[in-house]
Coordinates of C-alpha atoms in Angstrom, one line a residue:
Chain R
M1 CA 53.4 52.4 37.0
S2 CA 50.1 50.4 36.9
H3 CA 47.0 51.8 35.3
D4 CA 45.4 52.5 38.6
E5 CA 48.5 54.4 39.8
I6 CA 48.4 56.5 36.6
L7 CA 44.8 57.5 37.3
K8 CA 45.7 58.2 40.9
K9 CA 48.6 60.4 39.8
Y10 CA 46.8 62.6 37.3
V11 CA 43.0 62.4 37.9
A12 CA 41.3 64.2 40.7
N13 CA 37.7 63.3 39.9
I14 CA 35.6 61.6 37.3
E15 CA 31.9 62.5 37.4
E16 CA 28.9 61.3 35.5
A17 CA 27.2 64.6 34.7
C18 CA 23.5 64.8 35.5
G19 CA 21.4 65.4 32.5
E20 CA 20.0 63.1 29.8
E21 CA 23.1 62.5 27.8
K22 CA 25.7 60.3 29.4
D23 CA 28.6 62.7 29.5
I24 CA 31.5 62.2 31.8
I25 CA 33.5 65.1 33.2
I26 CA 37.1 64.4 34.2
M27 CA 39.1 66.8 36.4
L28 CA 42.8 66.5 36.3
K29 CA 44.8 67.1 39.4
H30 CA 46.2 70.6 39.5
E31 CA 49.7 69.2 40.2
G32 CA 50.8 67.4 37.1
R33 CA 48.0 68.9 35.0
D34 CA 50.3 70.3 32.3
E35 CA 52.2 66.9 32.0
A36 CA 48.9 65.1 31.7
L37 CA 47.5 67.5 29.1
K38 CA 50.7 67.1 27.1
K39 CA 50.3 63.3 27.2
I40 CA 46.6 63.4 26.2
L41 CA 47.1 65.9 23.4
G42 CA 49.9 63.8 22.1
K43 CA 47.6 60.8 21.7
V44 CA 44.3 62.2 20.6
K45 CA 43.5 63.6 17.1
V46 CA 42.7 67.3 17.6
V47 CA 39.8 68.2 15.4
R48 CA 39.7 71.9 16.2
S49 CA 40.9 74.5 18.6
L50 CA 38.3 76.5 20.4
A51 CA 39.3 80.1 21.0
N52 CA 42.6 78.8 22.5
I53 CA 40.7 77.6 25.6
A54 CA 39.8 74.1 24.5
Y55 CA 40.3 71.4 21.9
D56 CA 37.7 69.2 20.3
A57 CA 39.4 65.8 19.9
D58 CA 38.8 62.2 18.9
F59 CA 40.3 59.1 20.4
E60 CA 39.4 55.7 19.0
G61 CA 36.1 57.0 17.8
K62 CA 35.2 58.7 21.1
Q63 CA 34.7 62.5 21.1
M64 CA 35.9 64.7 23.8
R65 CA 36.5 68.4 24.6
I66 CA 39.8 69.0 26.4
Y67 CA 40.0 72.3 28.3
R68 CA 43.3 73.9 29.0
T69 CA 42.1 74.3 32.6
G70 CA 42.5 70.6 33.1
K71 CA 38.9 69.5 32.6
I72 CA 37.8 67.0 29.9
L73 CA 34.2 66.4 28.8
M74 CA 33.9 62.9 27.2
K75 CA 30.7 62.6 25.3
K76 CA 28.2 59.7 25.1
L77 CA 30.1 57.1 27.1
K78 CA 28.5 54.1 28.7
D79 CA 29.7 54.9 32.2
K80 CA 32.6 56.1 34.4
R81 CA 34.5 52.8 33.8
E82 CA 34.7 53.5 30.1
A83 CA 36.1 56.9 30.8
E84 CA 38.7 55.3 33.1
D85 CA 39.7 52.9 30.4
I86 CA 40.2 55.7 27.9
L87 CA 42.2 57.7 30.4
K88 CA 44.5 54.8 31.2
K89 CA 45.4 54.6 27.5
L90 CA 45.8 58.4 27.2
L91 CA 47.9 58.9 30.3
S92 CA 50.2 55.8 30.1
Chain B
M1 CA 35.6 99.1 39.4
Q2 CA 33.4 101.9 38.3
R3 CA 30.7 102.8 40.8
C4 CA 27.9 103.9 38.4
W5 CA 25.3 101.1 38.7
P6 CA 23.4 99.7 40.4
R7 CA 22.8 102.8 42.5
R8 CA 23.2 102.5 46.2
W9 CA 20.0 102.0 48.1
K10 CA 19.2 104.8 50.5
D11 CA 16.8 105.1 53.3
L12 CA 14.3 108.0 53.7
K13 CA 17.0 110.2 55.4
G14 CA 19.4 109.6 52.5
K15 CA 21.6 107.3 54.4
I16 CA 23.2 104.6 52.2
M17 CA 21.7 101.3 53.1
F18 CA 23.3 99.1 50.6
D19 CA 26.2 99.5 48.2
P20 CA 27.3 96.3 46.4
Y21 CA 30.7 97.7 45.7
E22 CA 31.3 98.2 49.5
V23 CA 29.7 94.8 50.2
R24 CA 32.3 93.1 48.0
K25 CA 35.1 94.3 50.3
D26 CA 33.7 91.9 53.0
F27 CA 34.2 88.8 50.8
P28 CA 37.8 87.9 50.7
I29 CA 37.2 85.1 48.1
L30 CA 36.2 87.7 45.5
E31 CA 39.8 88.8 45.3
R32 CA 40.7 85.5 43.8
E33 CA 41.8 84.9 40.3
I34 CA 40.6 81.7 38.6
N35 CA 42.3 80.5 35.4
G36 CA 44.0 83.9 35.1
Y37 CA 40.8 85.9 35.4
K38 CA 39.2 87.7 38.3
L39 CA 36.6 85.4 39.9
I40 CA 33.0 86.1 39.0
Y41 CA 30.8 84.0 41.2
F42 CA 27.4 83.3 39.6
D43 CA 26.6 80.0 41.4
N44 CA 24.8 81.5 44.4
A45 CA 21.7 79.3 44.1
A46 CA 24.1 76.4 45.0
T47 CA 25.9 78.2 47.8
S48 CA 26.8 81.7 48.7
Q49 CA 30.2 83.1 49.5
K50 CA 30.9 84.1 53.2
P51 CA 31.7 87.6 54.5
K52 CA 34.6 88.1 56.8
Q53 CA 32.1 88.9 59.6
V54 CA 30.8 85.3 59.5
I55 CA 34.3 83.8 59.1
N56 CA 35.5 85.8 62.1
A57 CA 32.6 85.0 64.3
M58 CA 33.2 81.3 63.7
K59 CA 36.9 81.7 64.3
E60 CA 36.3 83.7 67.5
F61 CA 33.9 81.0 68.7
Y62 CA 36.6 78.3 68.4
E63 CA 39.3 80.6 69.8
K64 CA 37.4 81.9 72.8
Y65 CA 34.1 80.1 73.6
N66 CA 34.4 76.5 72.4
A67 CA 32.6 74.1 74.7
N68 CA 29.7 71.7 74.5
I69 CA 26.4 73.4 75.1
H70 CA 23.6 72.8 77.7
R71 CA 24.0 70.8 81.0
G72 CA 27.6 71.9 81.4
I73 CA 27.9 74.1 84.5
H74 CA 31.3 75.6 83.7
T75 CA 31.7 79.1 82.3
L76 CA 32.7 78.2 78.8
S77 CA 29.7 75.9 78.4
Q78 CA 27.4 78.6 79.7
E79 CA 28.8 81.1 77.3
A80 CA 28.6 78.7 74.3
S81 CA 25.0 77.8 75.3
E82 CA 24.0 81.5 75.4
L83 CA 25.6 82.1 72.0
Y84 CA 23.8 79.1 70.5
E85 CA 20.4 80.1 72.0
D86 CA 20.9 83.7 70.8
A87 CA 21.5 82.3 67.3
H88 CA 18.1 80.7 67.4
E89 CA 16.5 84.0 68.6
E90 CA 18.3 85.9 65.8
V91 CA 16.9 83.5 63.1
A92 CA 13.5 83.7 64.7
K93 CA 13.4 87.5 64.4
F94 CA 14.6 87.3 60.8
I95 CA 11.7 85.2 59.7
G96 CA 9.0 86.7 62.0
A97 CA 8.7 83.6 64.2
D98 CA 7.4 83.9 67.8
G99 CA 10.7 82.9 69.3
M100 CA 13.4 80.3 69.4
E101 CA 10.9 77.5 70.4
E102 CA 9.7 77.6 66.7
V103 CA 13.3 77.5 65.3
I104 CA 15.0 74.1 65.0
F105 CA 18.6 74.0 63.8
V106 CA 19.2 71.1 61.4
K107 CA 21.8 70.2 58.8
N108 CA 20.2 71.8 55.8
T109 CA 16.8 72.2 54.0
T110 CA 16.8 68.5 53.0
E111 CA 17.0 67.4 56.6
A112 CA 14.4 69.9 57.6
I113 CA 11.9 68.5 55.1
N114 CA 12.7 65.0 56.1
L115 CA 12.2 65.9 59.8
V116 CA 8.6 67.0 59.0
A117 CA 8.1 63.9 56.8
Y118 CA 9.2 61.5 59.5
S119 CA 7.9 63.3 62.6
W120 CA 4.6 64.6 61.3
A121 CA 3.6 62.7 58.1
L122 CA 4.8 59.2 59.1
N123 CA 2.6 59.3 62.2
K124 CA -0.4 61.0 60.6
L125 CA -0.8 59.8 57.0
N126 CA -2.1 56.6 55.6
E127 CA -3.4 55.2 52.3
K128 CA -6.5 57.4 52.4
D129 CA -4.4 60.6 52.3
E130 CA -2.7 62.6 49.6
V131 CA 0.3 64.9 49.6
L132 CA 0.3 67.7 47.0
T133 CA 3.4 69.1 45.6
T134 CA 4.5 70.7 42.3
L135 CA 6.6 70.0 39.2
L136 CA 8.8 73.0 40.2
E137 CA 10.3 71.2 43.2
H138 CA 13.9 70.4 44.1
H139 CA 14.4 66.7 44.6
S140 CA 14.6 67.4 48.3
N141 CA 10.9 68.2 48.3
I142 CA 9.9 65.2 46.1
V143 CA 12.0 62.3 47.3
P144 CA 11.1 62.3 51.0
W145 CA 7.4 62.2 50.1
E146 CA 7.9 59.5 47.6
I147 CA 9.9 57.4 50.1
L148 CA 7.2 57.9 52.8
S149 CA 4.4 57.2 50.4
R150 CA 5.9 53.7 49.8
L151 CA 5.8 53.2 53.6
R152 CA 2.4 54.6 54.4
G153 CA 0.5 54.1 51.1
F154 CA -0.6 57.7 50.5
K155 CA -0.6 59.3 47.1
V156 CA 1.8 62.1 46.0
K157 CA 0.3 64.5 43.4
Y158 CA 2.1 67.0 41.3
A159 CA 0.6 70.4 40.3
D160 CA 1.5 71.4 36.7
I161 CA 3.5 74.5 35.5
N162 CA 2.7 76.9 32.8
A163 CA 4.8 77.3 29.6
D164 CA 6.8 80.1 31.1
G165 CA 7.8 78.0 34.2
T166 CA 5.4 79.6 36.6
L167 CA 3.2 77.5 38.8
N168 CA -0.2 76.7 37.4
Y169 CA -2.5 77.6 40.3
E170 CA -5.5 76.2 38.6
S171 CA -3.8 72.8 38.4
L172 CA -2.9 73.1 42.1
E173 CA -6.5 74.0 43.1
Q174 CA -7.9 71.2 40.9
L175 CA -5.6 68.6 42.6
M176 CA -6.5 69.8 46.0
T177 CA -9.2 67.5 47.6
E178 CA -10.5 66.6 51.0
K179 CA -7.9 63.9 51.0
T180 CA -5.0 66.4 50.8
R181 CA -3.2 66.6 54.1
I182 CA 0.0 68.5 53.1
I183 CA 1.0 70.9 50.4
C184 CA 4.7 71.0 49.9
V185 CA 5.9 73.9 47.8
S186 CA 9.0 75.8 47.1
H187 CA 8.8 79.6 47.7
V188 CA 11.2 80.2 44.9
S189 CA 12.2 77.7 42.2
N190 CA 15.9 76.8 42.2
V191 CA 15.8 76.5 38.4
T192 CA 13.7 79.4 37.1
G193 CA 13.8 81.7 40.1
V194 CA 10.0 82.0 39.9
I195 CA 8.4 83.3 43.2
N196 CA 5.3 81.4 44.2
D197 CA 2.5 83.0 46.1
V198 CA 2.9 81.0 49.3
G199 CA 0.3 83.2 51.1
R200 CA -2.3 82.1 48.5
I201 CA -1.3 78.5 48.7
A202 CA -1.3 78.6 52.5
K203 CA -4.9 79.9 52.4
L204 CA -5.9 77.1 50.0
A205 CA -4.3 74.5 52.3
H206 CA -5.9 75.8 55.5
E207 CA -9.4 75.9 53.8
Q208 CA -9.1 72.2 53.4
D209 CA -7.6 71.6 56.9
A210 CA -4.3 70.7 55.3
I211 CA -0.9 72.0 56.4
I212 CA 1.7 73.8 54.2
I213 CA 5.4 73.2 54.1
V214 CA 7.4 75.8 52.3
D215 CA 10.9 75.1 51.0
G216 CA 12.5 78.5 51.5
A217 CA 16.0 77.5 50.4
Q218 CA 16.0 80.0 47.5
S219 CA 13.8 82.6 49.1
V220 CA 14.9 83.2 52.7
P221 CA 18.4 84.5 51.5
H222 CA 16.9 86.8 49.0
L223 CA 13.4 88.1 50.0
P224 CA 11.7 89.5 53.1
I225 CA 9.9 86.5 54.8
D226 CA 7.3 86.7 57.5
V227 CA 6.0 83.3 58.5
K228 CA 3.1 84.8 60.4
K229 CA 2.0 87.0 57.5
F230 CA 2.2 84.1 55.1
D231 CA 0.6 81.8 57.7
V232 CA 2.9 78.9 56.8
D233 CA 3.0 75.9 59.0
F234 CA 6.6 74.9 58.3
L235 CA 9.4 76.7 56.5
T236 CA 12.8 75.1 55.7
F237 CA 16.0 76.8 54.6
S238 CA 19.8 76.4 54.6
G239 CA 22.4 78.6 56.1
H240 CA 25.0 78.2 53.4
K241 CA 22.9 79.8 50.8
M242 CA 22.5 83.0 52.9
L243 CA 26.1 83.8 53.7
G244 CA 26.3 81.3 56.5
P245 CA 28.4 78.1 56.8
T246 CA 27.5 74.7 55.4
G247 CA 26.1 72.1 57.7
I248 CA 23.5 74.3 59.4
G249 CA 19.9 74.7 58.3
V250 CA 16.6 75.7 59.8
L251 CA 13.1 74.2 60.3
Y252 CA 10.6 76.8 61.4
G253 CA 7.4 75.2 62.6
K254 CA 4.3 76.6 64.4
K255 CA 4.7 75.8 68.0
E256 CA 1.5 73.9 68.4
L257 CA 2.5 71.6 65.5
L258 CA 6.0 71.0 66.8
E259 CA 4.6 70.2 70.3
E260 CA 2.3 67.5 69.0
M261 CA 5.0 65.9 66.8
E262 CA 7.2 63.0 67.8
P263 CA 11.0 63.5 67.7
F264 CA 12.9 62.8 64.5
L265 CA 16.2 61.6 66.1
G266 CA 16.6 60.2 69.5
G267 CA 19.6 60.7 71.8
G268 CA 21.1 63.1 74.2
S269 CA 19.9 66.7 74.6
M270 CA 16.4 66.0 73.2
I271 CA 15.1 64.4 76.5
K272 CA 14.4 65.7 80.0
S273 CA 14.6 62.3 81.6
V274 CA 14.9 58.6 80.8
R275 CA 13.7 56.2 83.5
C276 CA 14.0 52.5 83.1
Q277 CA 11.2 51.0 85.3
S278 CA 12.2 47.4 85.3
P279 CA 14.6 45.1 83.4
N280 CA 11.9 44.0 81.1
G281 CA 9.8 47.2 80.7
N282 CA 10.3 50.1 78.3
C283 CA 11.9 53.2 79.6
R284 CA 9.7 56.2 80.5
I285 CA 11.1 59.1 78.4
E286 CA 10.1 62.7 78.8
W287 CA 11.0 64.9 75.7
N288 CA 12.9 68.1 76.2
D289 CA 11.3 71.5 75.5
L290 CA 11.3 73.1 72.1
P291 CA 13.4 73.5 70.1
W292 CA 15.8 71.0 71.8
K293 CA 13.3 68.1 71.4
F294 CA 14.3 68.1 67.7
E295 CA 18.1 68.7 68.2
A296 CA 19.4 65.3 69.3
G297 CA 23.1 65.0 70.2
T298 CA 25.7 67.7 70.1
P299 CA 24.6 70.1 67.4
N300 CA 26.6 72.2 65.0
I301 CA 27.2 74.9 67.5
C302 CA 29.7 76.9 65.5
G303 CA 27.6 76.6 62.4
G304 CA 24.6 78.1 64.3
I305 CA 26.7 81.0 65.5
G306 CA 28.0 81.5 61.9
L307 CA 24.4 81.5 60.7
A308 CA 23.3 84.1 63.2
E309 CA 26.2 86.4 62.1
A310 CA 25.0 85.9 58.5
V311 CA 21.5 86.9 59.5
K312 CA 22.8 90.0 61.3
Y313 CA 24.7 90.9 58.2
L314 CA 21.6 90.6 56.0
R315 CA 19.5 92.6 58.5
R316 CA 22.1 95.3 58.5
I317 CA 22.0 95.8 54.7
G318 CA 18.3 95.1 54.6
I319 CA 16.7 92.1 53.0
E320 CA 14.5 94.4 50.9
N321 CA 17.6 96.0 49.5
V322 CA 19.0 92.5 48.7
H323 CA 15.8 91.8 46.7
R324 CA 15.8 95.1 44.9
H325 CA 19.5 94.7 43.9
E326 CA 19.0 91.2 42.6
R327 CA 15.9 92.2 40.7
Q328 CA 17.8 95.0 39.0
L329 CA 20.6 92.6 38.1
T330 CA 18.1 90.0 36.8
G331 CA 16.2 92.5 34.7
Y332 CA 19.5 93.8 33.2
T333 CA 20.7 90.2 32.4
L334 CA 17.4 89.2 30.8
K335 CA 17.5 92.2 28.6
R336 CA 21.1 91.6 27.6
L337 CA 20.4 87.9 26.9
E338 CA 18.0 89.0 24.2
E339 CA 21.0 90.3 22.2
L340 CA 22.2 86.7 21.7
E341 CA 21.0 84.6 18.9
K342 CA 22.0 81.1 20.0
V343 CA 21.0 81.5 23.6
E344 CA 17.7 80.2 24.9
F345 CA 16.6 81.1 28.4
Y346 CA 13.8 79.7 30.5
G347 CA 11.3 81.1 33.0
P348 CA 9.4 84.4 32.9
R349 CA 10.9 87.4 31.2
D350 CA 9.6 89.7 33.9
A351 CA 12.2 90.2 36.7
S352 CA 9.6 91.4 39.1
V353 CA 8.1 87.9 39.5
K354 CA 11.4 86.1 40.0
C355 CA 14.6 86.0 42.0
G356 CA 18.1 86.2 40.5
I357 CA 18.2 82.8 38.9
I358 CA 18.5 82.5 35.2
P359 CA 18.6 79.1 33.4
F360 CA 19.7 79.0 29.8
N361 CA 21.2 76.9 27.1
V362 CA 23.4 77.7 24.1
N363 CA 22.1 75.9 21.0
G364 CA 24.4 73.2 19.9
M365 CA 26.2 72.8 23.2
N366 CA 25.4 70.8 26.3
P367 CA 25.1 72.8 29.5
H368 CA 28.2 71.2 31.1
D369 CA 30.2 72.4 28.1
V370 CA 28.9 75.9 28.6
A371 CA 29.8 75.8 32.3
L372 CA 33.3 74.5 31.5
M373 CA 33.8 77.3 29.0
F374 CA 32.7 79.9 31.5
D375 CA 35.1 78.3 34.0
S376 CA 37.9 78.9 31.6
F377 CA 37.2 82.6 31.9
G378 CA 36.9 82.6 35.7
I379 CA 33.1 82.7 35.8
M380 CA 31.5 80.1 38.0
I381 CA 28.0 78.9 37.0
R382 CA 26.2 75.5 37.4
S383 CA 25.0 73.0 34.9
G384 CA 22.8 69.9 34.7
Y385 CA 19.4 69.3 36.3
H386 CA 20.0 71.3 39.4
C387 CA 18.3 68.5 41.4
A388 CA 15.1 69.3 39.6
E389 CA 14.8 66.6 36.9
P390 CA 10.9 66.7 36.7
L391 CA 11.0 70.4 35.9
H392 CA 13.6 70.0 33.2
R393 CA 11.6 67.2 31.6
K394 CA 8.4 69.3 31.7
L395 CA 10.3 72.1 30.0
G396 CA 11.5 69.6 27.4
I397 CA 15.2 70.2 28.0
K398 CA 18.0 67.8 28.8
G399 CA 19.5 70.1 31.4
S400 CA 20.5 73.8 31.6
A401 CA 23.2 76.1 32.5
R402 CA 22.3 78.4 35.4
A403 CA 23.6 81.8 36.5
S404 CA 22.4 83.0 39.9
F405 CA 23.2 86.3 41.7
Y406 CA 23.6 87.7 45.2
I407 CA 24.5 90.8 47.0
Y408 CA 28.1 91.1 45.8
N409 CA 27.4 90.7 42.1
T410 CA 27.5 93.8 39.9
K411 CA 26.4 95.1 36.5
E412 CA 30.0 94.9 35.3
E413 CA 30.2 91.2 36.1
I414 CA 27.0 90.7 34.0
D415 CA 28.6 92.6 31.1
R416 CA 31.6 90.3 31.3
F417 CA 29.3 87.3 31.5
I418 CA 27.5 88.4 28.3
E419 CA 30.8 89.1 26.6
V420 CA 32.0 85.6 27.4
L421 CA 28.7 84.1 26.4
K422 CA 29.1 85.8 23.0
R423 CA 32.5 84.1 22.6
I424 CA 30.9 80.8 23.5
E425 CA 28.2 81.4 20.9
D426 CA 30.9 81.8 18.4
V427 CA 32.3 78.3 19.0
A428 CA 29.0 76.6 19.4

């Protein structure tokens, strides 16, 4: 499966959040969400678990908060493209 | 759910006028569970939920009356036209307009403001003029004026706000000059919920022979509005924030102003006749009567009918009761928020000067994170700039989380919201 196909399979939406800091919000598709979360959590370094609803994690120096609901907040990225590149690595 | 508070609003004869727990039964979506929790919908400033009466009216239209309106002579077209015209009349009554000639259906508030900008301001303003607005505004009441100022050369000025997020009337008065042709102001801020005194601002505008455009997107769904009492020249609002469907909004305008304005969009329905004199000459075009002069092409007929049903619903429960209920919820929320150490909230602390919109931040967390946390518990709130970046910059914050209430929200939901907020504080 190509990287683009991987994104198409697991990712519903990637949004640059409005606000001063360049945070990116990723919404995983409902179908395949559990599979995607398993892949992602298998590759990131989990720093802490937050009340069993989210995980603070690190991947190649990038910080993110991964929600069990299938949403991910990636912090201080350059743009959406950077988020896509990280996701391709996490989901392949 | 326990029915202890808020109390039901009764009329003078003791008849129950409004009971939020009964109201909830009309909103099928409130039965949903999200992420394993019963849905709590606190994103009403973005859009409201729809009662089954509105959903059914729209379904009924498509099942029984669907046809294009006006000019059709068959029965269905006539019935659809009557329903669509009645919808205009219903909205006119709701805001105290003289009749449907003063009520133009558009797509939303943004389109309504753009209509005034392009039909009125484009033809009347030049580099000698000024448009006065405020730092409280939604981008929809800033960007059209900035775009037009680049075309026509006029200046856009912004009245300041006070530290508590209320409008600074002194600043507004100081910026008002003989060059001011329009004051564009929101009735209620979509960030702080502050209610502006539009009657006072209208008086100020008219003393200088300026006109006033009021963005009523956050007020018409929640407060009693009378355009004649406030003496506003234009009022804009959206159907979807007041129990109606998306894709339908309203521009109210004084008839004499609408009559002198050029149309915004050209096409079918907005003309009476188009006569081409010669192969090389321009056509002679006669505009249609109000409000159709401003409703080019096939309009959102079903949306208009849905909006009218929403208006009937609000009239039945009483818009004064809506306001009282939300004020009670807001006051209670503001009081409970004071229990929290890491939560900072913005805008006035007095619920009587605002609508049910509460912006806040949790120290150490960005607002999107806060919204995602709430989402995990089935509570829908909004985060970011809320299309009001200048206001956030003025308040010195990089965005905010925002809870906003409507008729179906309850004290128990606020208690749950505070309980979750305490858990969020713990992980911040």
